Short mmCIF file of C-alpha atoms and ligand atoms in Angstrom, two decimals:
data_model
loop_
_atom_site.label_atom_id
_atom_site.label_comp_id
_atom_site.label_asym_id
_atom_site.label_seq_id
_atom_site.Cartn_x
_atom_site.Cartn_y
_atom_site.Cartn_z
CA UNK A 1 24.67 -81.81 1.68
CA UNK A 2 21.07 -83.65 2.00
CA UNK A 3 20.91 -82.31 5.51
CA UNK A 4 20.31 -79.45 4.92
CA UNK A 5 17.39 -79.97 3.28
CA UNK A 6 15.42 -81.28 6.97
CA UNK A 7 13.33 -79.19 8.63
CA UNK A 8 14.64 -80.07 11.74
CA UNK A 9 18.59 -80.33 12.09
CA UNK A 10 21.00 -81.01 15.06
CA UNK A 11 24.20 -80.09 15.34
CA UNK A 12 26.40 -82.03 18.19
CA UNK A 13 29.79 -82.84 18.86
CA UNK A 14 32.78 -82.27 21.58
CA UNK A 15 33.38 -79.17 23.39
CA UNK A 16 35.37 -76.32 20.78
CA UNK A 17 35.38 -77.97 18.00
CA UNK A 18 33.21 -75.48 15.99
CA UNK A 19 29.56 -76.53 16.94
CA UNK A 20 28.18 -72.77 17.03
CA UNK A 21 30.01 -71.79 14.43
CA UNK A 22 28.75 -74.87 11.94
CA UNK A 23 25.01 -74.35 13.49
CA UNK A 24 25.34 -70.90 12.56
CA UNK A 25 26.69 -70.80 9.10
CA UNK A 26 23.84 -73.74 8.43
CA UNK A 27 20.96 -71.24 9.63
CA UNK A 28 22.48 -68.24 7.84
CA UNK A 29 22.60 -69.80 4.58
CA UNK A 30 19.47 -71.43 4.92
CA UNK A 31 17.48 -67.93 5.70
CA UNK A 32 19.84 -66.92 2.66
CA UNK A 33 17.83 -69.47 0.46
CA UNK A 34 14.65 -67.81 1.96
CA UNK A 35 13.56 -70.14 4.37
CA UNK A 36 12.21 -68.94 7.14
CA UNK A 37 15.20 -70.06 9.84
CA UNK A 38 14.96 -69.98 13.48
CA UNK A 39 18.77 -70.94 15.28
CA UNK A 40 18.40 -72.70 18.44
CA UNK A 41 21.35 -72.85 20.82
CA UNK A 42 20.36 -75.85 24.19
CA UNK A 43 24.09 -74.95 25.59
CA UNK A 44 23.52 -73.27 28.70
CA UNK A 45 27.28 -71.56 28.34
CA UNK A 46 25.52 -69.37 24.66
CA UNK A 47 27.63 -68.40 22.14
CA UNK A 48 25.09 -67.56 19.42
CA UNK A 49 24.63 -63.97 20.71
CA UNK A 50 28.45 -63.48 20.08
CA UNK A 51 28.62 -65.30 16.73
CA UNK A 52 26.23 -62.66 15.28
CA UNK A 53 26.92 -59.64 17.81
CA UNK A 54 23.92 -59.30 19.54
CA UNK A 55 22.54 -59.81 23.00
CA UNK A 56 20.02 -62.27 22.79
CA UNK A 57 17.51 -62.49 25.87
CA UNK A 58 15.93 -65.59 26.54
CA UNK A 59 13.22 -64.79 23.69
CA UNK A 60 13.20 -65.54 19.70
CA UNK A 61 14.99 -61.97 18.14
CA UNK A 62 15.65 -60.87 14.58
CA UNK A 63 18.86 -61.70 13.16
CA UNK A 64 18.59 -61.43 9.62
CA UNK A 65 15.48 -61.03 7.22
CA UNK A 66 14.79 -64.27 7.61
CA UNK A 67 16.94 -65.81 10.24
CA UNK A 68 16.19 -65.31 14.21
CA UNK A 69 17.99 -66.85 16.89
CA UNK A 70 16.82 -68.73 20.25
CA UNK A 71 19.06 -68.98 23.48
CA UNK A 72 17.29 -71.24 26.22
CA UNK A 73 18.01 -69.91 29.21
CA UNK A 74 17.40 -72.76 31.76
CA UNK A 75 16.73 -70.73 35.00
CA UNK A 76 14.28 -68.95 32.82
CA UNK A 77 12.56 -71.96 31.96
CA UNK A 78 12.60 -73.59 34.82
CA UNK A 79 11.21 -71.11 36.19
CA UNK A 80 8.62 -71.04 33.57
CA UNK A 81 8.57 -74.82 33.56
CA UNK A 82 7.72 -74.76 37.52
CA UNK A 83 5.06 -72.46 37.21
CA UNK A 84 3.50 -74.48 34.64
CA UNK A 85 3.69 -77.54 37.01
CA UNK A 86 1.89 -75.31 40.13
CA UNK A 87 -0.90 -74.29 37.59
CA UNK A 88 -1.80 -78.06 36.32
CA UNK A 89 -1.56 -78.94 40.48
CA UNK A 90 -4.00 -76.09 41.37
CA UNK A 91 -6.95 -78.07 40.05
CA UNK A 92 -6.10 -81.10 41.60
CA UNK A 93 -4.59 -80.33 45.02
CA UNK A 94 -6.72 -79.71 47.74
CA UNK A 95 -6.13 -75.92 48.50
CA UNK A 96 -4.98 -76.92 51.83
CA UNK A 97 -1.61 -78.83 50.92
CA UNK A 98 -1.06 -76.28 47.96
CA UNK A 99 1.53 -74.36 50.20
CA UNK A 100 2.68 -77.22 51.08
CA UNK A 101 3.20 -78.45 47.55
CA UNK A 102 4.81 -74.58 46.49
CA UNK A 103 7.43 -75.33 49.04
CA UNK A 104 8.34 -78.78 47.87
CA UNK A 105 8.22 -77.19 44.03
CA UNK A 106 10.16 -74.14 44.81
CA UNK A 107 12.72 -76.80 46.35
CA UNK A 108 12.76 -78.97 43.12
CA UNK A 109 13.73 -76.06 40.90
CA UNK A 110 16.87 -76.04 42.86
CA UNK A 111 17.16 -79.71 42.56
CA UNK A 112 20.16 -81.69 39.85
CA UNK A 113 17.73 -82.62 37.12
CA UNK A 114 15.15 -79.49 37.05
CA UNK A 115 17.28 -77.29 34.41
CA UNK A 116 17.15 -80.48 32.41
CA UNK A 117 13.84 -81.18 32.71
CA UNK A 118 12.66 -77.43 31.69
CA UNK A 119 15.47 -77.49 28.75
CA UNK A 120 13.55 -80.48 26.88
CA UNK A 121 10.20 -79.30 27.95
CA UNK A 122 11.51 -75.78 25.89
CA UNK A 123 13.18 -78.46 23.25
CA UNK A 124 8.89 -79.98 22.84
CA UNK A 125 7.81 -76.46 23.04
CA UNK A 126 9.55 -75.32 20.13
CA UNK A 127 9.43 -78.75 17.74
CA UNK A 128 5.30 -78.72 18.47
CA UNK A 129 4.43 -75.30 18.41
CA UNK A 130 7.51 -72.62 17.14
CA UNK A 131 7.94 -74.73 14.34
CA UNK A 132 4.80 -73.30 13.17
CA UNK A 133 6.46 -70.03 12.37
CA UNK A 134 9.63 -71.42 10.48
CA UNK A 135 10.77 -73.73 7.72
CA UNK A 136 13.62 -75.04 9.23
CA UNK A 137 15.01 -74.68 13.18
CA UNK A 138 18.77 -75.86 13.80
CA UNK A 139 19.72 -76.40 17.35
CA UNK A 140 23.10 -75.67 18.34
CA UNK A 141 23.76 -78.07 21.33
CA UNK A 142 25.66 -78.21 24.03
CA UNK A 143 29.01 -80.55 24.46
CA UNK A 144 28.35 -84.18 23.21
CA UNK A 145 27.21 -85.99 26.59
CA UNK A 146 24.71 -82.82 27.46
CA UNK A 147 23.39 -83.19 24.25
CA UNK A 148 23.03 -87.11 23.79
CA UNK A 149 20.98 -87.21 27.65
CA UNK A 150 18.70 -84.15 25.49
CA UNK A 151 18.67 -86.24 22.25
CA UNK A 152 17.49 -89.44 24.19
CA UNK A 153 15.24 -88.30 26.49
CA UNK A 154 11.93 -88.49 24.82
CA UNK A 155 12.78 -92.31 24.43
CA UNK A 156 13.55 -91.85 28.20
CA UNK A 157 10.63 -89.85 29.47
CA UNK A 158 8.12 -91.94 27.11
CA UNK A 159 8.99 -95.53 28.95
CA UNK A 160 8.98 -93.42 32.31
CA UNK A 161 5.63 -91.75 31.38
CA UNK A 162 4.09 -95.12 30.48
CA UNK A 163 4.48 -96.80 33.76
CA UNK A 164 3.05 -94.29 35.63
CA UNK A 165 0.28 -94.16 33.92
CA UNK A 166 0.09 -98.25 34.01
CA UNK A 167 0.22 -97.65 37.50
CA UNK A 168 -2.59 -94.90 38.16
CA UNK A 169 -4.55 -96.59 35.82
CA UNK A 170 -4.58 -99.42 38.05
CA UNK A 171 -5.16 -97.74 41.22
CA UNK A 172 -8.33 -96.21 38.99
CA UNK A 173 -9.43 -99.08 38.06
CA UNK A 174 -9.45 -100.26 41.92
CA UNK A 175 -10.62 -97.48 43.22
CA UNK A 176 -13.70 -97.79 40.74
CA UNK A 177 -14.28 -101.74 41.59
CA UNK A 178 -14.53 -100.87 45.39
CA UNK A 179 -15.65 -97.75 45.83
CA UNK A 180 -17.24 -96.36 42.63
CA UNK A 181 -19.88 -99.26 42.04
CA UNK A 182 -17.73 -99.66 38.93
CA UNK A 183 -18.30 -96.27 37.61
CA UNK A 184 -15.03 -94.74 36.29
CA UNK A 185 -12.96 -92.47 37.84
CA UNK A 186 -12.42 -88.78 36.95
CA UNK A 187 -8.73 -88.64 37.53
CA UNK A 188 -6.96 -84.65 35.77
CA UNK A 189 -3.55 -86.27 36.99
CA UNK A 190 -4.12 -89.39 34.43
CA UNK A 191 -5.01 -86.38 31.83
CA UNK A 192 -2.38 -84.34 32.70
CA UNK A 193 0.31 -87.36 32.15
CA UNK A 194 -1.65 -88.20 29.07
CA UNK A 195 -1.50 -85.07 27.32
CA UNK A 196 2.50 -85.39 28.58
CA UNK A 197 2.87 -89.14 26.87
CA UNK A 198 1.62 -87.46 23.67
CA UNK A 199 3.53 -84.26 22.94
CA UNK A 200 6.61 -86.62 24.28
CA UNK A 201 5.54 -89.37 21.78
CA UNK A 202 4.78 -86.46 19.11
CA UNK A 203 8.85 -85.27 19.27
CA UNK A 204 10.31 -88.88 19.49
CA UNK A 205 8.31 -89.10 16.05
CA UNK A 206 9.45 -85.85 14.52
CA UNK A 207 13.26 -87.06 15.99
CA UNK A 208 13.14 -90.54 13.97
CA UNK A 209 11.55 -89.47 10.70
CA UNK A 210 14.98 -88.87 9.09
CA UNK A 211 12.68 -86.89 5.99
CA UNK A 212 12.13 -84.49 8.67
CA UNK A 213 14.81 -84.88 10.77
CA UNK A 214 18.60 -84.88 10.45
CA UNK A 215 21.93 -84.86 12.78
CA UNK A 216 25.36 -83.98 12.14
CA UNK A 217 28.16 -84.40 14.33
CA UNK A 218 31.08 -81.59 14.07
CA UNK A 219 34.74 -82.51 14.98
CA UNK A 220 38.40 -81.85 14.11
CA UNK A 221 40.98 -84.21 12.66
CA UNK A 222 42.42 -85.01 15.71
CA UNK A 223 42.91 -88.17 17.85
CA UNK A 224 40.33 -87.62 21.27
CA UNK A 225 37.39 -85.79 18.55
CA UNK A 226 37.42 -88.96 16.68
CA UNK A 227 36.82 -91.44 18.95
CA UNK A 228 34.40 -89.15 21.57
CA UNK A 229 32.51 -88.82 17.76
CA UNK A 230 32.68 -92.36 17.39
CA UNK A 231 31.27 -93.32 20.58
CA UNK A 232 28.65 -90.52 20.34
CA UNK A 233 27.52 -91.79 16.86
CA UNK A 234 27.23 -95.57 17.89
CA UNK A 235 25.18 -94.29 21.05
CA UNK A 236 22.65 -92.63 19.11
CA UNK A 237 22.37 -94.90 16.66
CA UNK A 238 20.93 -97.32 19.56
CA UNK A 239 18.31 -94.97 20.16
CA UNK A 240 17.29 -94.87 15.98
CA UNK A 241 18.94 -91.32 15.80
CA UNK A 242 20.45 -91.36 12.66
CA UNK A 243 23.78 -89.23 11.93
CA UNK A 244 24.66 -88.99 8.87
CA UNK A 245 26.32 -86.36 8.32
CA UNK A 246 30.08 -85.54 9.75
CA UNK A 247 31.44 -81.66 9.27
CA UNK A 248 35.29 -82.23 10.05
CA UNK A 249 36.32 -78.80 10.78
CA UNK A 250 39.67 -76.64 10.97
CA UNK A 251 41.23 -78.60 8.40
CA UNK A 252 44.95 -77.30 7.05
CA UNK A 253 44.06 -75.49 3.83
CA UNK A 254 46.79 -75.84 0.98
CA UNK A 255 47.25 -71.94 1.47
CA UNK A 256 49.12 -72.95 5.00
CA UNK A 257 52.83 -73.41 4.19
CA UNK A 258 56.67 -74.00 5.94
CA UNK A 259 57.80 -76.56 7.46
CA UNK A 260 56.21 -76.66 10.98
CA UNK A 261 52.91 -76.71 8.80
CA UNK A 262 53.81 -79.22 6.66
CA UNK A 263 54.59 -81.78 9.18
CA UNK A 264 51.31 -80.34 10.77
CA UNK A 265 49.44 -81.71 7.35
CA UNK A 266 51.44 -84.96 6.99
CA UNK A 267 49.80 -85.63 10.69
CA UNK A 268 46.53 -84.51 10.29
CA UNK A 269 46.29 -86.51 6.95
CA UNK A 270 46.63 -89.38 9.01
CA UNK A 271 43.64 -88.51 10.80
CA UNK A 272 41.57 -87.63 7.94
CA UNK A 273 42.42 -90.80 6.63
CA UNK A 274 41.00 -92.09 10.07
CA UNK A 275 37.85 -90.58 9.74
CA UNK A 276 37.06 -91.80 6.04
CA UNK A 277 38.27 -95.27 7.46
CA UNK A 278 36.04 -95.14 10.47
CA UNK A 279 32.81 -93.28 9.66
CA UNK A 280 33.16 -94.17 5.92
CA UNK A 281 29.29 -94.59 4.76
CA UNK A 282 28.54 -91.29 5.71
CA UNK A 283 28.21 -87.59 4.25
CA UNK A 284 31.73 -86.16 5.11
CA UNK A 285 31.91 -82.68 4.62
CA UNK A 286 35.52 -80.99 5.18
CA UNK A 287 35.73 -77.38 6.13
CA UNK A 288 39.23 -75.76 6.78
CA UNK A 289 40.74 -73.54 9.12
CA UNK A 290 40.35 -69.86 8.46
CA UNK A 291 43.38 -67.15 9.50
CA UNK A 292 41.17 -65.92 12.23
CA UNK A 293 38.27 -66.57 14.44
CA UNK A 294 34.26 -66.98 12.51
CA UNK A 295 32.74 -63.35 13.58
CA UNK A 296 30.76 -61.78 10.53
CA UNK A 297 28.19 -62.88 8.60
CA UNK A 298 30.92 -62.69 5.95
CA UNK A 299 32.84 -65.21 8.13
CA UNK A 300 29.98 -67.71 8.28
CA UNK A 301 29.26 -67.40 4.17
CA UNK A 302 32.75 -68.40 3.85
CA UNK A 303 32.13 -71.01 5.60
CA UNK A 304 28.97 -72.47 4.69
CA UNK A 305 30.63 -72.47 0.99
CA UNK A 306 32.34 -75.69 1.95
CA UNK A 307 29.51 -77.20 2.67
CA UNK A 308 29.32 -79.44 -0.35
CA UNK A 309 29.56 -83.13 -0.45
CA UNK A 310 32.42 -85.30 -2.26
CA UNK A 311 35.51 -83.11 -1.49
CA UNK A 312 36.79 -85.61 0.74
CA UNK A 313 39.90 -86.51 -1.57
CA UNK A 314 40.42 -82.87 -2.98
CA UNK A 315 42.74 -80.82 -1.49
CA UNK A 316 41.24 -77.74 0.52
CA UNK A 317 41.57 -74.08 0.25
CA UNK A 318 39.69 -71.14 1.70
N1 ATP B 401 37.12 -73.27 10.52
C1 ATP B 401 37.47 -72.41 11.47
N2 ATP B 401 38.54 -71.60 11.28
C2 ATP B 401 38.92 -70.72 12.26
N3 ATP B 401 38.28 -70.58 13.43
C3 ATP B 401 37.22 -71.36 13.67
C4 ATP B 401 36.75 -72.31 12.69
N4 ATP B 401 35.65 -72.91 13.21
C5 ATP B 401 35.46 -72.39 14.43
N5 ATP B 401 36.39 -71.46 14.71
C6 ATP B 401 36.56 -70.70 15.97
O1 ATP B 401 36.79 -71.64 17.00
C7 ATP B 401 36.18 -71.23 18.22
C8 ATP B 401 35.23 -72.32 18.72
O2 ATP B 401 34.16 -72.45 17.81
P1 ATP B 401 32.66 -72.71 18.29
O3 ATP B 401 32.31 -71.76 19.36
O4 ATP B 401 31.82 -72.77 17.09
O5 ATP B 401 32.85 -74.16 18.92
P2 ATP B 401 31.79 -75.00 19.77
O6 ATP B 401 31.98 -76.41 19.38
O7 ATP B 401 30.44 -74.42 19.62
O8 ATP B 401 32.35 -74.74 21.22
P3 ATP B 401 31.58 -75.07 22.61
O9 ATP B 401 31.74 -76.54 22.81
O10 ATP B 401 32.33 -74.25 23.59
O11 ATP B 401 30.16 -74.66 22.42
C9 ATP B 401 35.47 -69.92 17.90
O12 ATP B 401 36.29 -68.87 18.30
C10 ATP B 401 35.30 -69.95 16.37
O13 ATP B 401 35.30 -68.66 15.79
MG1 MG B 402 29.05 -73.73 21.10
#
């Protein structure tokens, strides 16, 4: 699986179908090789903490030797993210309307959009400067529509970013013409958005450079995971993000016999039939359904073992 090879690798797909528990197994077995591995989870409902059996708190924690996991908590970081927005205004609000400006802020963290904002400011954060401290960082996202507004927002944000600057650049540039006998403006807010544009412009490039970068889509042979995978896949792929990698999960394994299982397998064949058909050109890795739920480390090395590329026609057992 070339995937796993990128220092950078998302792992998306609809809602149960074994995100966590892929994201995890990936991480584990890639601190196992003795990379440094730092697990990300971007879902705001965690399950990482459970996965390994350990409260996680909003901070990077110790896992393994080498693996440590990362819950973003989003009231945390809007918080944070808030704060952050209230220091850069200091400079360049008159004193006078700061309290003014706190209110309004302390509003907006309350606002639809302000976890989301302080999520991908985290999501920068940690590509630009945590990556520092690890060889590889998986994120375990959220539920496939979550994850693909995440996925495409530096694209987003850049355009967005751009025309405002356009635009104070221009009122700058008029303000210097008039009023400045043509002598430039200092502006901080034109820096601020600057500085913004670039880190922004700095993850959109990490995102597209598929050496670096690489996503992979979990899902189950079944009919709604297909085509929600489908859609998801084609989306992206506007935006230049790149999946190439499918992990169809809870598959029958031989070991699963009688009759209500056997007609089970003659229908899910159909579907795994489906998926070769419809996602064809890509890495298809099959993983099967274990007697009970992924809890240990164990667990996830089980797991992980499947991850090997060309099984697609060979029938699968634990
Ligand atoms: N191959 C498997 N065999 C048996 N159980 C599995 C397998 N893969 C995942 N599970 C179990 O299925 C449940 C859902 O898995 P997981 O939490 O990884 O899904 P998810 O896609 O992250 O869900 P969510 O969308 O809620 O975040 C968990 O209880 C997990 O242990
Ligand atoms: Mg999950």
């Amino acid at each position: 699986m070339d995937v796993l090879k990128k220092e950078v690798i998302f792992v998306g797909g609809k809602g149960g179908v074994g995100k966590s528990t892929s994201a995890a197994a990936i991480a584990l077995r890639s601190a196992n090789e003795g990379f440094r591995t730092l697990l990300v989870s971007t879902d705001p409902a965690h399950n990482i903490g459970d996965i390994f059996g350990k409260k996680l708190t909003g901070g990077v924690s110790p896992i393994t030797d080498r693996l440590s996991a990362l819950e973003i908590d989003p009231e945390r970081e809007t918080e944070l993210y808030i704060g952050t927005v209230k220091a850069n205004l200091k400079d360049v609000v008159h004193a006078g309307t700061m309290d003014e400006v706190n209110r309004q802020l302390d509003t907006a963290k309350a606002s639809p959009g302000a976890d989301e904002a302080a999520l991908f400011d985290k999501l920068v954060t940690i590509l630009l400067e945590e990556k520092a401290n690890f060889d590889r960082i998986v994120f375990d996202t959220a539920p496939t529509g979550h994850t693909i507004r995440l996925l495409t927002l530096p694209e987003l944000m850049g355009v967005w970013i751009s025309g405002l600057l356009e635009k104070r650049k221009k009122t700058n540039e008029n303000y210097s013409a008039l009023l400045n006998d043509g002598e430039p403006v200092e502006d901080p807010i034109y820096d601020v958005l600057r500085e913004r544009q670039s880190r922004f412009s700095r993850v959109r490039d990490i995102m597209l450079d598929n050496k670096k970068t690489g996503f992979i889509f979990v899902l189950n042979p079944e009919r709604l995971p297909i085509l929600e995978t489908d859609k998801a896949v084609e989306l992206l792929g506007k935006y230049g993000l790149d999946v190439k990698t499918l992990i169809v999960n809870k598959v029958l394994p031989d070991e699963a016999d009688g009759e209500f299982l056997k007609e089970r397998r003659r229908h899910e064949q159909r579907y795994l039939a489906e998926i070769d058909r419809v996602f064809g050109e890509r890495e298809i890795i099959r993983v099967p359904l274990f007697p009970r739920d992924i809890t240990t480390l164990d667990d996830l090395d089980a797991f992980s073992k499947h991850f090997k590329a060309g099984g697609r026609n060979e029938s699968i057992r634990i």
